[in-house]
Amino acid sequence: MPISLKQTLGVAAMGLGLAAGSAQAADSIKVGTMAGPESDIMQTAASVAKEQYDLDVEIIEFSDYVTPNAALDDGSLDANAYQHAPYMEAMVKDRGYDFAVAGKTFVYPIGAYSAQYDDIDALPDGATIALPNDPTNEGRALILLHDKGLIELNDPENLEATPIDVVDNPHDYDFEEIEAAQMPRVLRDVDLAFINSTFTQPAGLTLDDALIKEGPESPYVNLIVVRDGDQDREAIQNLVKAYQSDVVAEKAEELFGAGAVPGWK
């Protein structure tokens, strides 16, 4: 049966409508971050993404390290930006996530802070030390104590070390495992607390206040993580380019000072 010109135009218009709808969907993504200054940095990246790539970035804030990966896995997010590779790999191994790395963000050095002592050498025997209770960050803290000569680990290369792996504790330290986001709140209740830079700025701390800290050579660069296969999406690639911009690096320096080192340079 012949197709009329009116029908042809209608089909074409419908096709254009579908194409426009697809483009609109491709130009809007949801990204998970930690509430606080990391969210502020992502907001700056979102502004760059909108201005340069007409990409709308909706930022979803979280206050724990577990939920953003669950949300990415179930499709509630298109990407998240809060974790380093050792943590992601531990979560993938533990929970079977099918994730991929789309790009690098910043190294946020972890440091040991104290409200009671100004020098690590003043830390007394039997001191209570708060460690992050999440995979790798706990090992990260223990490795710093090992490198400082305060404890001995059975394997200082083990990024997932826990207090069970401490083979020599000459100062009889008492280790308390606490959620990373709660560290600033318990700082005055313990002798020493290992706090990620993510949480130091809201607590009025800087890396200069740390009694022990990682250097800029730290391998724990944070990542923009997506479901495997999405790393090649144009919207994701544009998000990465927007994040890895000078404007975002300047915002991070404003918020963190030396506590945020661009991992893509």
XYZ file of N, CA and C in Angstrom:
795
model
N 0.850 -1.193 0.000
C 0.000 0.000 0.000
C 0.885 1.241 0.000
N 0.676 2.220 -0.919
C 1.540 3.394 -1.007
C 1.445 4.241 0.256
N 2.558 4.855 0.659
C 2.607 5.736 1.815
C 2.481 7.179 1.351
N 1.544 7.936 1.942
C 1.307 9.315 1.546
C 2.415 10.211 2.070
N 2.497 11.407 1.495
C 3.478 12.377 1.949
C 3.241 12.726 3.409
N 1.947 12.827 3.797
C 1.615 13.162 5.184
C 2.115 12.082 6.137
N 1.938 10.802 5.717
C 2.411 9.697 6.545
C 3.940 9.715 6.645
N 4.576 10.009 5.519
C 6.039 10.053 5.503
C 6.572 11.109 6.454
N 5.937 12.313 6.401
C 6.360 13.387 7.285
C 6.107 13.026 8.741
N 4.990 12.319 8.979
C 4.660 11.911 10.340
C 5.681 10.943 10.886
N 6.079 9.958 10.056
C 7.086 8.992 10.474
C 8.415 9.691 10.738
N 8.760 10.625 9.852
C 10.017 11.353 10.023
C 10.007 12.165 11.302
N 8.847 12.825 11.548
C 8.746 13.624 12.760
C 8.864 12.750 13.996
N 8.223 11.558 13.942
C 8.299 10.654 15.072
C 9.736 10.214 15.292
N 10.453 9.959 14.187
C 11.850 9.564 14.288
C 12.702 10.647 14.905
N 12.421 11.903 14.496
C 13.161 13.015 15.073
C 12.868 13.158 16.553
N 11.594 12.915 16.907
C 11.217 12.992 18.317
C 11.937 11.954 19.135
N 12.045 10.729 18.611
C 12.762 9.673 19.307
C 14.237 10.022 19.438
N 14.788 10.556 18.352
C 16.199 10.921 18.383
C 16.451 12.005 19.420
N 15.525 12.986 19.471
C 15.683 14.062 20.440
C 15.586 13.534 21.853
N 14.648 12.592 22.062
C 14.502 11.995 23.384
C 15.745 11.245 23.786
N 16.349 10.518 22.835
C 17.569 9.775 23.137
C 18.706 10.723 23.473
N 18.806 11.818 22.721
C 19.867 12.780 22.975
C 19.707 13.400 24.352
N 18.425 13.688 24.710
C 18.180 14.292 26.010
C 18.606 13.350 27.123
N 18.265 12.041 26.950
C 18.638 11.067 27.977
C 20.154 10.957 28.092
N 20.836 11.018 26.939
C 22.292 10.868 26.929
C 22.982 12.072 27.552
N 22.274 13.239 27.614
C 22.881 14.462 28.094
C 22.559 14.747 29.558
N 22.091 13.731 30.278
C 21.788 13.894 31.689
C 22.236 12.639 32.427
N 23.072 12.813 33.446
C 23.560 11.665 34.208
C 23.499 11.959 35.694
N 23.461 10.874 36.487
C 23.470 10.972 37.937
C 24.809 10.451 38.456
N 25.440 11.247 39.323
C 26.754 10.898 39.836
C 26.725 10.947 41.369
N 27.248 9.919 42.001
C 27.300 9.864 43.457
C 28.635 10.353 43.986
N 28.599 11.147 45.058
C 29.811 11.630 45.712
C 29.604 11.626 47.229
N 30.676 11.851 47.969
C 30.578 12.042 49.405
C 30.061 13.453 49.705
N 29.134 13.552 50.647
C 28.641 14.864 51.065
C 29.798 15.678 51.638
N 29.793 16.974 51.373
C 30.866 17.835 51.856
C 31.682 18.408 50.715
N 32.969 18.649 50.934
C 33.786 19.309 49.919
C 33.932 18.525 48.612
N 33.895 17.184 48.679
C 33.964 16.418 47.431
C 32.748 16.703 46.560
N 31.608 16.904 47.195
C 30.409 17.269 46.450
C 30.558 18.661 45.843
N 31.200 19.573 46.575
C 31.454 20.915 46.039
C 32.341 20.849 44.798
N 33.344 19.976 44.847
C 34.227 19.810 43.685
C 33.440 19.259 42.498
N 32.576 18.273 42.754
C 31.775 17.713 41.669
C 30.812 18.754 41.111
N 30.322 19.654 41.971
C 29.451 20.720 41.484
C 30.190 21.623 40.507
N 31.463 21.881 40.799
C 32.279 22.666 39.871
C 32.441 21.918 38.549
N 32.696 20.609 38.640
C 32.803 19.799 37.416
C 31.489 19.799 36.646
N 30.374 19.764 37.364
C 29.063 19.787 36.708
C 28.855 21.090 35.949
N 29.315 22.190 36.525
C 29.197 23.481 35.845
C 30.018 23.500 34.562
N 31.229 22.943 34.627
C 32.077 22.853 33.430
C 31.408 21.949 32.388
N 30.849 20.828 32.843
C 30.196 19.890 31.924
C 29.016 20.537 31.211
N 28.257 21.330 31.934
C 27.105 22.009 31.325
C 27.552 23.058 30.335
N 28.555 23.836 30.740
C 29.013 24.934 29.883
C 29.704 24.438 28.628
N 30.556 23.423 28.763
C 31.364 22.995 27.623
C 30.734 21.866 26.808
N 29.914 21.017 27.460
C 29.397 19.838 26.764
C 27.875 19.725 26.810
N 27.210 20.745 27.349
C 25.752 20.733 27.507
C 25.283 19.455 28.199
N 26.038 19.047 29.204
C 25.737 17.831 29.970
C 25.194 18.227 31.333
N 24.007 17.741 31.655
C 23.410 17.978 32.964
C 23.865 16.879 33.923
N 24.495 17.272 35.017
C 24.988 16.326 36.008
C 24.196 16.509 37.298
N 23.434 15.487 37.669
C 22.718 15.499 38.943
C 23.596 14.811 39.983
N 23.887 15.517 41.058
C 24.785 15.008 42.088
C 23.977 14.416 43.239
N 24.264 13.160 43.560
C 23.621 12.479 44.675
C 24.666 12.319 45.778
N 24.378 12.852 46.959
C 25.354 12.839 48.052
C 25.141 11.631 48.968
N 26.262 11.094 49.447
C 26.247 9.965 50.372
C 27.137 10.283 51.568
N 26.909 9.566 52.659
C 27.710 9.777 53.862
C 28.419 8.504 54.309
N 28.378 7.457 53.478
C 29.099 6.225 53.789
C 29.746 5.711 52.515
N 30.652 4.756 52.668
C 31.421 4.268 51.531
C 30.781 3.073 50.815
N 29.732 2.491 51.388
C 29.163 1.271 50.814
C 28.028 1.570 49.838
N 27.129 2.464 50.227
C 25.909 2.711 49.449
C 26.167 3.213 48.027
N 27.166 4.088 47.780
C 27.343 4.567 46.402
C 27.633 3.462 45.397
N 28.330 2.407 45.809
C 28.581 1.300 44.889
C 27.324 0.463 44.677
N 26.545 0.273 45.736
C 25.278 -0.456 45.587
C 24.346 0.301 44.646
N 24.316 1.624 44.762
C 23.467 2.443 43.910
C 23.939 2.415 42.458
N 25.248 2.385 42.251
C 25.781 2.275 40.889
C 25.435 0.921 40.303
N 25.568 -0.115 41.099
C 25.290 -1.465 40.625
C 23.833 -1.636 40.234
N 22.897 -1.064 40.996
C 21.474 -1.276 40.691
C 20.928 -0.280 39.673
N 21.787 0.600 39.155
C 21.361 1.524 38.100
C 20.826 2.846 38.595
N 20.838 3.073 39.910
C 20.365 4.352 40.442
C 21.325 5.490 40.097
N 22.580 5.149 39.869
C 23.591 6.114 39.462
C 24.181 5.703 38.116
N 24.690 6.690 37.385
C 25.452 6.414 36.164
C 26.939 6.298 36.465
N 27.365 6.934 37.553
C 28.783 6.925 37.936
C 28.879 7.331 39.393
N 30.006 7.008 40.012
C 30.310 7.596 41.313
C 31.770 8.020 41.330
N 32.077 8.947 42.219
C 33.438 9.489 42.309
C 33.759 9.695 43.776
N 34.337 8.653 44.399
C 34.665 8.771 45.823
C 35.695 7.762 46.295
N 36.019 6.760 45.477
C 36.820 5.627 45.948
C 38.101 5.472 45.129
N 39.102 4.856 45.782
C 40.342 4.552 45.067
C 40.303 3.102 44.593
N 41.276 2.739 43.768
C 41.273 1.419 43.125
C 41.314 0.266 44.127
N 42.163 0.289 45.153
C 42.166 -0.840 46.087
C 40.806 -1.073 46.748
N 40.106 0.017 47.083
C 38.780 -0.136 47.689
C 37.795 -0.720 46.683
N 37.795 -0.177 45.452
C 36.883 -0.676 44.435
C 37.135 -2.157 44.164
N 38.400 -2.527 44.061
C 38.731 -3.923 43.778
C 38.280 -4.835 44.909
N 38.391 -4.361 46.151
C 37.928 -5.159 47.286
C 36.415 -5.331 47.243
N 35.698 -4.270 46.878
C 34.244 -4.344 46.799
C 33.795 -5.234 45.645
N 34.487 -5.147 44.524
C 34.168 -6.005 43.374
C 34.366 -7.471 43.741
N 35.468 -7.744 44.421
C 35.755 -9.120 44.839
C 34.724 -9.622 45.846
N 34.337 -8.752 46.770
C 33.430 -9.153 47.843
C 31.993 -9.270 47.369
N 31.559 -8.385 46.461
C 30.145 -8.301 46.105
C 29.839 -8.630 44.656
N 30.878 -8.899 43.873
C 30.641 -9.322 42.500
C 30.214 -8.217 41.560
N 30.506 -6.961 41.891
C 30.137 -5.855 41.010
C 30.915 -5.937 39.697
N 30.281 -5.481 38.630
C 30.919 -5.437 37.315
C 31.187 -3.975 36.975
N 32.268 -3.440 37.519
C 32.584 -2.029 37.399
C 33.807 -1.810 36.515
N 33.945 -0.577 36.057
C 35.107 -0.169 35.269
C 35.494 1.248 35.668
N 36.744 1.589 35.428
C 37.256 2.924 35.736
C 37.122 3.802 34.501
N 36.443 4.948 34.674
C 36.288 5.886 33.562
C 37.370 6.960 33.578
N 37.884 7.288 34.772
C 38.913 8.318 34.864
C 39.393 8.491 36.287
N 40.471 9.244 36.441
C 41.049 9.518 37.760
C 40.607 10.899 38.240
N 40.531 11.043 39.586
C 40.227 12.356 40.152
C 41.421 12.821 40.992
N 41.321 12.728 42.315
C 42.379 13.238 43.179
C 42.904 12.162 44.125
N 44.134 12.343 44.532
C 44.651 11.611 45.697
C 44.302 12.447 46.919
N 43.578 11.842 47.856
C 43.257 12.494 49.126
C 44.065 11.789 50.214
N 45.243 12.295 50.535
C 46.107 11.593 51.496
C 45.426 11.397 52.846
N 45.611 10.241 53.432
C 45.098 9.977 54.766
C 46.145 10.423 55.781
N 45.681 10.889 56.922
C 46.613 11.335 57.952
C 46.141 10.908 59.329
N 47.067 10.916 60.290
C 46.759 10.582 61.680
C 46.706 11.881 62.473
N 45.566 12.119 63.128
C 45.336 13.373 63.835
C 45.117 13.112 65.327
N 45.444 14.106 66.130
C 45.253 13.979 67.571
C 44.804 15.314 68.151
N 43.853 15.251 69.072
C 43.423 16.448 69.792
C 44.230 16.630 71.072
N 45.014 15.598 71.446
C 45.765 15.633 72.707
C 47.266 15.876 72.526
N 47.800 15.467 71.366
C 49.258 15.478 71.208
C 49.660 16.231 69.945
N 50.796 16.903 70.020
C 51.299 17.687 68.892
C 52.380 16.952 68.109
N 52.838 15.833 68.640
C 53.923 15.092 67.985
C 53.667 13.607 68.162
N 53.941 12.825 67.133
C 53.678 11.392 67.206
C 54.539 10.730 68.276
N 55.704 11.297 68.560
C 56.582 10.719 69.575
C 56.022 10.883 70.990
N 55.031 11.773 71.148
C 54.416 11.977 72.458
C 53.278 10.989 72.713
N 52.927 10.195 71.720
C 51.838 9.236 71.879
C 52.230 8.200 72.934
N 51.429 8.023 73.994
C 51.853 7.155 75.104
C 51.619 5.675 74.817
N 52.272 4.832 75.565
C 51.979 3.399 75.505
C 50.520 3.185 75.917
N 49.876 2.238 75.270
C 48.476 1.957 75.562
C 47.502 2.928 74.922
N 47.998 3.794 74.037
C 47.135 4.789 73.396
C 46.045 4.111 72.572
N 44.895 4.762 72.499
C 43.787 4.279 71.675
C 43.880 4.931 70.303
N 43.946 4.094 69.269
C 44.085 4.578 67.895
C 42.855 4.156 67.111
N 42.155 5.135 66.525
C 40.970 4.865 65.714
C 41.380 4.642 64.262
N 40.931 3.522 63.697
C 41.227 3.158 62.312
C 39.937 3.127 61.502
N 39.978 3.542 60.226
C 38.789 3.386 59.383
C 38.434 1.901 59.267
N 37.153 1.590 59.313
C 36.758 0.179 59.314
C 36.446 -0.364 57.930
N 36.741 0.419 56.873
C 36.437 -0.051 55.522
C 37.653 -0.720 54.900
N 37.424 -1.604 53.916
C 38.546 -2.298 53.275
C 39.559 -1.312 52.702
N 40.803 -1.621 52.822
C 41.971 -0.895 52.320
C 42.317 0.343 53.125
N 41.343 1.184 53.510
C 41.713 2.371 54.283
C 42.247 1.989 55.659
N 41.747 0.890 56.214
C 42.286 0.402 57.472
C 43.726 -0.066 57.263
N 43.941 -0.830 56.195
C 45.297 -1.262 55.882
C 46.208 -0.096 55.576
N 45.664 0.887 54.931
C 46.403 2.099 54.589
C 46.946 2.774 55.854
N 46.096 2.846 56.884
C 46.504 3.455 58.149
C 47.551 2.601 58.865
N 47.339 1.296 58.872
C 48.277 0.398 59.547
C 49.651 0.419 58.866
N 49.647 0.524 57.549
C 50.919 0.584 56.819
C 51.692 1.857 57.204
N 50.984 2.970 57.405
C 51.654 4.195 57.841
C 52.274 4.013 59.220
N 51.549 3.337 60.127
C 52.104 3.066 61.457
C 53.317 2.149 61.365
N 53.238 1.152 60.469
C 54.370 0.242 60.253
C 55.576 1.018 59.715
N 55.343 1.855 58.693
C 56.440 2.609 58.084
C 57.079 3.581 59.079
N 56.290 4.024 60.052
C 56.807 4.929 61.084
C 57.557 4.170 62.173
N 57.500 2.831 62.133
C 58.198 2.015 63.113
C 57.451 1.841 64.421
N 56.149 2.162 64.430
C 55.368 2.079 65.664
C 54.755 0.697 65.873
N 54.530 -0.034 64.796
C 54.048 -1.409 64.849
C 54.784 -2.194 63.776
N 54.577 -3.499 63.773
C 55.120 -4.329 62.696
C 54.001 -5.195 62.137
N 53.852 -5.155 60.825
C 52.857 -5.977 60.132
C 53.527 -7.223 59.574
N 52.761 -8.296 59.468
C 53.330 -9.500 58.881
C 53.597 -9.320 57.389
N 52.833 -8.434 56.739
C 53.056 -8.143 55.320
C 52.709 -6.675 55.071
N 53.694 -5.789 55.091
C 53.417 -4.363 54.905
C 52.959 -3.999 53.500
N 52.941 -4.959 52.592
C 52.430 -4.721 51.243
C 50.943 -5.069 51.138
N 50.390 -5.648 52.195
C 48.987 -6.065 52.189
C 48.085 -4.860 52.401
N 47.428 -4.415 51.339
C 46.596 -3.217 51.408
C 45.321 -3.440 52.202
N 45.018 -4.693 52.518
C 43.808 -4.993 53.281
C 44.153 -5.492 54.686
N 45.275 -5.047 55.195
C 45.688 -5.459 56.535
C 44.693 -4.959 57.581
N 44.534 -5.736 58.645
C 43.704 -5.375 59.790
C 44.553 -5.556 61.044
N 44.052 -5.174 62.214
C 44.840 -5.370 63.436
C 45.264 -6.811 63.681
N 44.574 -7.765 63.085
C 44.974 -9.168 63.212
C 46.352 -9.400 62.600
N 46.712 -8.570 61.622
C 47.982 -8.724 60.913
C 49.142 -8.019 61.608
N 48.886 -7.403 62.756
C 49.957 -6.768 63.533
C 50.684 -7.856 64.322
N 51.946 -8.082 63.997
C 52.714 -9.139 64.665
C 53.556 -8.597 65.810
N 53.741 -7.286 65.874
C 54.482 -6.693 66.985
C 53.854 -5.335 67.304
N 53.402 -5.196 68.546
C 52.762 -3.966 69.001
C 53.465 -3.533 70.291
N 54.705 -3.049 70.173
C 55.541 -2.795 71.358
C 54.969 -1.743 72.297
N 54.108 -0.863 71.793
C 53.544 0.188 72.636
C 52.147 -0.175 73.147
N 51.735 -1.386 72.864
C 50.451 -1.889 73.355
C 49.288 -0.967 72.982
N 49.282 -0.540 71.728
C 48.200 0.319 71.265
C 46.885 -0.459 71.237
N 45.795 0.249 71.516
C 44.454 -0.325 71.442
C 43.788 0.225 70.183
N 43.470 -0.660 69.249
C 42.900 -0.230 67.980
C 41.376 -0.310 68.020
N 40.727 0.775 67.600
C 39.280 0.814 67.478
C 38.921 1.032 66.015
N 38.087 0.168 65.468
C 37.673 0.256 64.067
C 36.357 1.034 63.998
N 36.382 2.153 63.280
C 35.261 3.089 63.253
C 34.991 3.514 61.810
N 33.729 3.753 61.495
C 33.366 4.214 60.154
C 34.095 5.516 59.842
N 34.634 5.609 58.634
C 35.489 6.743 58.264
C 34.812 8.096 58.479
N 33.533 8.182 58.132
C 32.834 9.459 58.253
C 32.680 9.915 59.702
N 32.782 8.989 60.645
C 32.609 9.318 62.065
C 33.916 9.735 62.741
N 35.029 9.623 62.034
C 36.332 9.881 62.643
C 36.456 11.269 63.287
N 36.060 12.356 62.615
C 36.195 13.662 63.271
C 35.407 13.749 64.577
N 34.297 13.031 64.666
C 33.464 13.095 65.867
C 34.102 12.383 67.056
N 34.926 11.381 66.778
C 35.539 10.628 67.888
C 36.948 11.120 68.191
N 37.420 12.134 67.465
C 38.809 12.577 67.593
C 39.177 12.902 69.041
N 38.288 13.545 69.764
C 38.585 13.940 71.146
C 38.437 12.780 72.137
N 37.888 11.671 71.665
C 37.691 10.514 72.554
C 38.794 9.480 72.426
N 39.703 9.691 71.476
C 40.805 8.748 71.270
C 42.117 9.531 71.283
N 43.211 8.815 71.290
C 44.522 9.484 71.284
C 44.978 9.841 69.875
N 44.565 9.015 68.916
C 44.978 9.222 67.523
C 43.887 8.679 66.619
N 43.578 9.405 65.547
C 42.554 8.951 64.605
C 43.046 9.171 63.184
N 42.901 8.161 62.362
C 43.274 8.272 60.951
C 42.052 8.758 60.169
N 42.195 9.935 59.553
C 41.066 10.583 58.898
C 41.422 10.875 57.443
N 40.546 10.475 56.534
C 40.713 10.799 55.122
C 40.516 12.298 54.909
N 41.218 12.843 53.934
C 41.088 14.271 53.635
C 39.658 14.666 53.312
N 38.869 13.706 52.827
C 37.462 13.959 52.542
C 36.750 14.543 53.753
N 37.147 14.089 54.945
C 36.419 14.463 56.158
C 37.171 15.448 57.047
N 38.397 15.819 56.665
C 39.149 16.739 57.518
C 38.680 18.178 57.366
N 38.397 18.592 56.125
C 38.032 19.987 55.892
C 36.763 20.392 56.636
N 35.694 19.589 56.615
C 34.506 19.971 57.391
C 34.778 20.028 58.885
N 35.808 19.297 59.350
C 36.144 19.285 60.776
C 37.135 20.376 61.153
N 37.496 21.221 60.190
C 38.434 22.305 60.469
C 39.880 21.863 60.538
N 40.193 20.714 59.945
C 41.558 20.192 59.947
C 42.161 20.313 58.551
N 43.482 20.385 58.496
C 44.193 20.315 57.221
C 45.270 19.247 57.339
N 45.826 18.884 56.205
C 46.862 17.859 56.213
C 48.075 18.295 57.026
N 48.277 19.592 57.146
C 49.397 20.107 57.943
C 49.237 19.773 59.423
N 48.002 19.490 59.854
C 47.753 19.151 61.260
C 48.071 17.695 61.578
N 48.252 16.880 60.546
C 48.452 15.443 60.760
C 49.815 15.152 61.374
N 49.847 14.214 62.327
C 51.104 13.790 62.947
C 51.831 12.780 62.060
N 51.059 12.024 61.276
C 51.611 11.133 60.245
C 50.737 11.336 59.015
N 51.333 11.340 57.837
C 50.524 11.528 56.626
C 51.200 10.894 55.426
N 50.358 10.570 54.453
C 50.872 10.064 53.184
C 51.481 11.205 52.389
N 52.422 10.863 51.549
C 53.011 11.841 50.645
C 52.263 11.866 49.326
N 52.622 12.771 48.432
C 51.949 12.884 47.140
C 52.158 11.670 46.241
N 53.099 10.798 46.623
C 53.348 9.595 45.816
C 52.353 8.479 46.126
N 51.387 8.746 46.976
C 50.405 7.732 47.361
C 49.733 7.110 46.139
N 49.568 5.769 46.133
C 48.916 5.107 45.002
C 47.397 5.164 45.079
N 46.861 5.808 46.132
C 45.416 5.760 46.357
C 44.698 6.916 45.653
N 44.816 6.969 44.342
C 44.123 8.007 43.592
C 42.648 7.628 43.472
N 41.765 8.582 43.706
C 40.338 8.331 43.577
C 39.930 8.279 42.111
N 38.777 7.680 41.881
C 38.371 7.332 40.517
C 36.930 7.744 40.226
N 36.643 7.936 38.961
C 35.268 7.985 38.477
C 34.946 6.580 38.000
N 33.997 5.942 38.666
C 33.686 4.530 38.427
C 32.305 4.408 37.802
N 32.180 3.495 36.835
C 30.923 3.241 36.135
C 30.704 1.740 36.018
N 29.517 1.359 35.574
C 29.299 -0.043 35.238
C 30.098 -0.372 33.987
N 30.664 -1.565 33.955
C 31.508 -1.951 32.827
C 30.719 -1.847 31.523
N 31.309 -1.179 30.557
C 30.657 -0.930 29.282
C 30.232 0.517 29.127
N 30.002 1.206 30.262
C 29.575 2.599 30.207
C 30.736 3.578 30.110
N 31.961 3.092 30.290
C 33.113 3.999 30.263
C 33.299 4.662 28.903
N 32.705 4.078 27.847
C 32.839 4.647 26.509
C 31.664 5.542 26.125
N 30.661 5.663 27.006
C 29.541 6.559 26.730
C 30.044 7.993 26.600
N 29.495 8.714 25.645
C 29.933 10.088 25.426
C 29.708 10.945 26.672
N 28.564 10.755 27.340
C 28.268 11.548 28.527
C 29.298 11.299 29.624
N 29.705 10.051 29.796
C 30.702 9.719 30.814
C 32.051 10.314 30.449
N 32.432 10.202 29.184
C 33.717 10.769 28.751
C 33.741 12.285 28.934
N 32.597 12.925 28.684
C 32.524 14.377 28.875
C 32.585 14.742 30.357
N 31.984 13.913 31.201
C 32.093 14.141 32.645
C 33.554 14.078 33.080
N 34.278 13.082 32.592
C 35.690 12.932 32.953
C 36.494 14.145 32.492
N 36.253 14.584 31.272
C 36.986 15.747 30.757
C 36.672 17.001 31.577
N 35.406 17.143 31.948
C 35.015 18.295 32.758
C 35.678 18.240 34.123
N 35.725 17.042 34.719
C 36.331 16.890 36.048
C 37.830 17.142 35.983
N 38.482 16.650 34.958
C 39.932 16.783 34.850
C 40.311 18.116 34.201
N 39.716 19.179 34.694
C 39.954 20.518 34.151
C 40.685 21.371 35.178
N 41.293 22.440 34.706
C 42.018 23.338 35.604
C 41.078 23.991 36.611
N 39.847 24.256 36.189
C 38.875 24.893 37.079
C 38.598 24.003 38.288
N 38.451 22.713 38.050
C 38.194 21.764 39.130
C 39.426 21.623 40.022
N 40.608 21.562 39.428
C 41.843 21.473 40.217
C 41.999 22.692 41.130
N 41.637 23.871 40.608
C 41.722 25.089 41.410
C 40.714 25.061 42.557
N 39.516 24.520 42.305
C 38.509 24.409 43.356
C 38.981 23.460 44.456
N 39.584 22.351 44.069
C 40.098 21.400 45.050
C 41.205 22.020 45.890
N 42.069 22.795 45.262
C 43.144 23.456 46.014
C 42.563 24.465 46.993
N 41.506 25.162 46.573
C 40.835 26.121 47.460
C 40.259 25.421 48.686
N 39.682 24.232 48.483
C 39.013 23.519 49.572
C 39.971 22.703 50.431
N 40.964 22.070 49.787
C 41.821 21.113 50.491
C 43.264 21.556 50.654
N 43.689 22.568 49.916
C 45.101 22.924 49.927
C 45.921 21.746 49.406
N 46.916 21.316 50.214
C 47.760 20.196 49.812
C 47.070 18.851 50.015
N 45.840 18.883 50.531
C 45.129 17.639 50.814
C 44.441 17.027 49.624
N 44.580 17.613 48.445
C 44.026 17.024 47.229
C 45.026 17.200 46.105
N 45.520 16.100 45.593
C 46.552 16.124 44.549
C 45.931 15.586 43.261
N 45.885 16.377 42.172
C 45.299 15.870 40.926
C 45.971 14.590 40.474
N 45.186 13.552 40.282
C 45.719 12.237 39.933
C 45.851 12.008 38.447
N 45.387 12.961 37.649
C 45.433 12.777 36.198
C 46.603 13.503 35.558
N 47.383 14.247 36.354
C 48.487 15.039 35.775
C 49.797 14.283 35.868
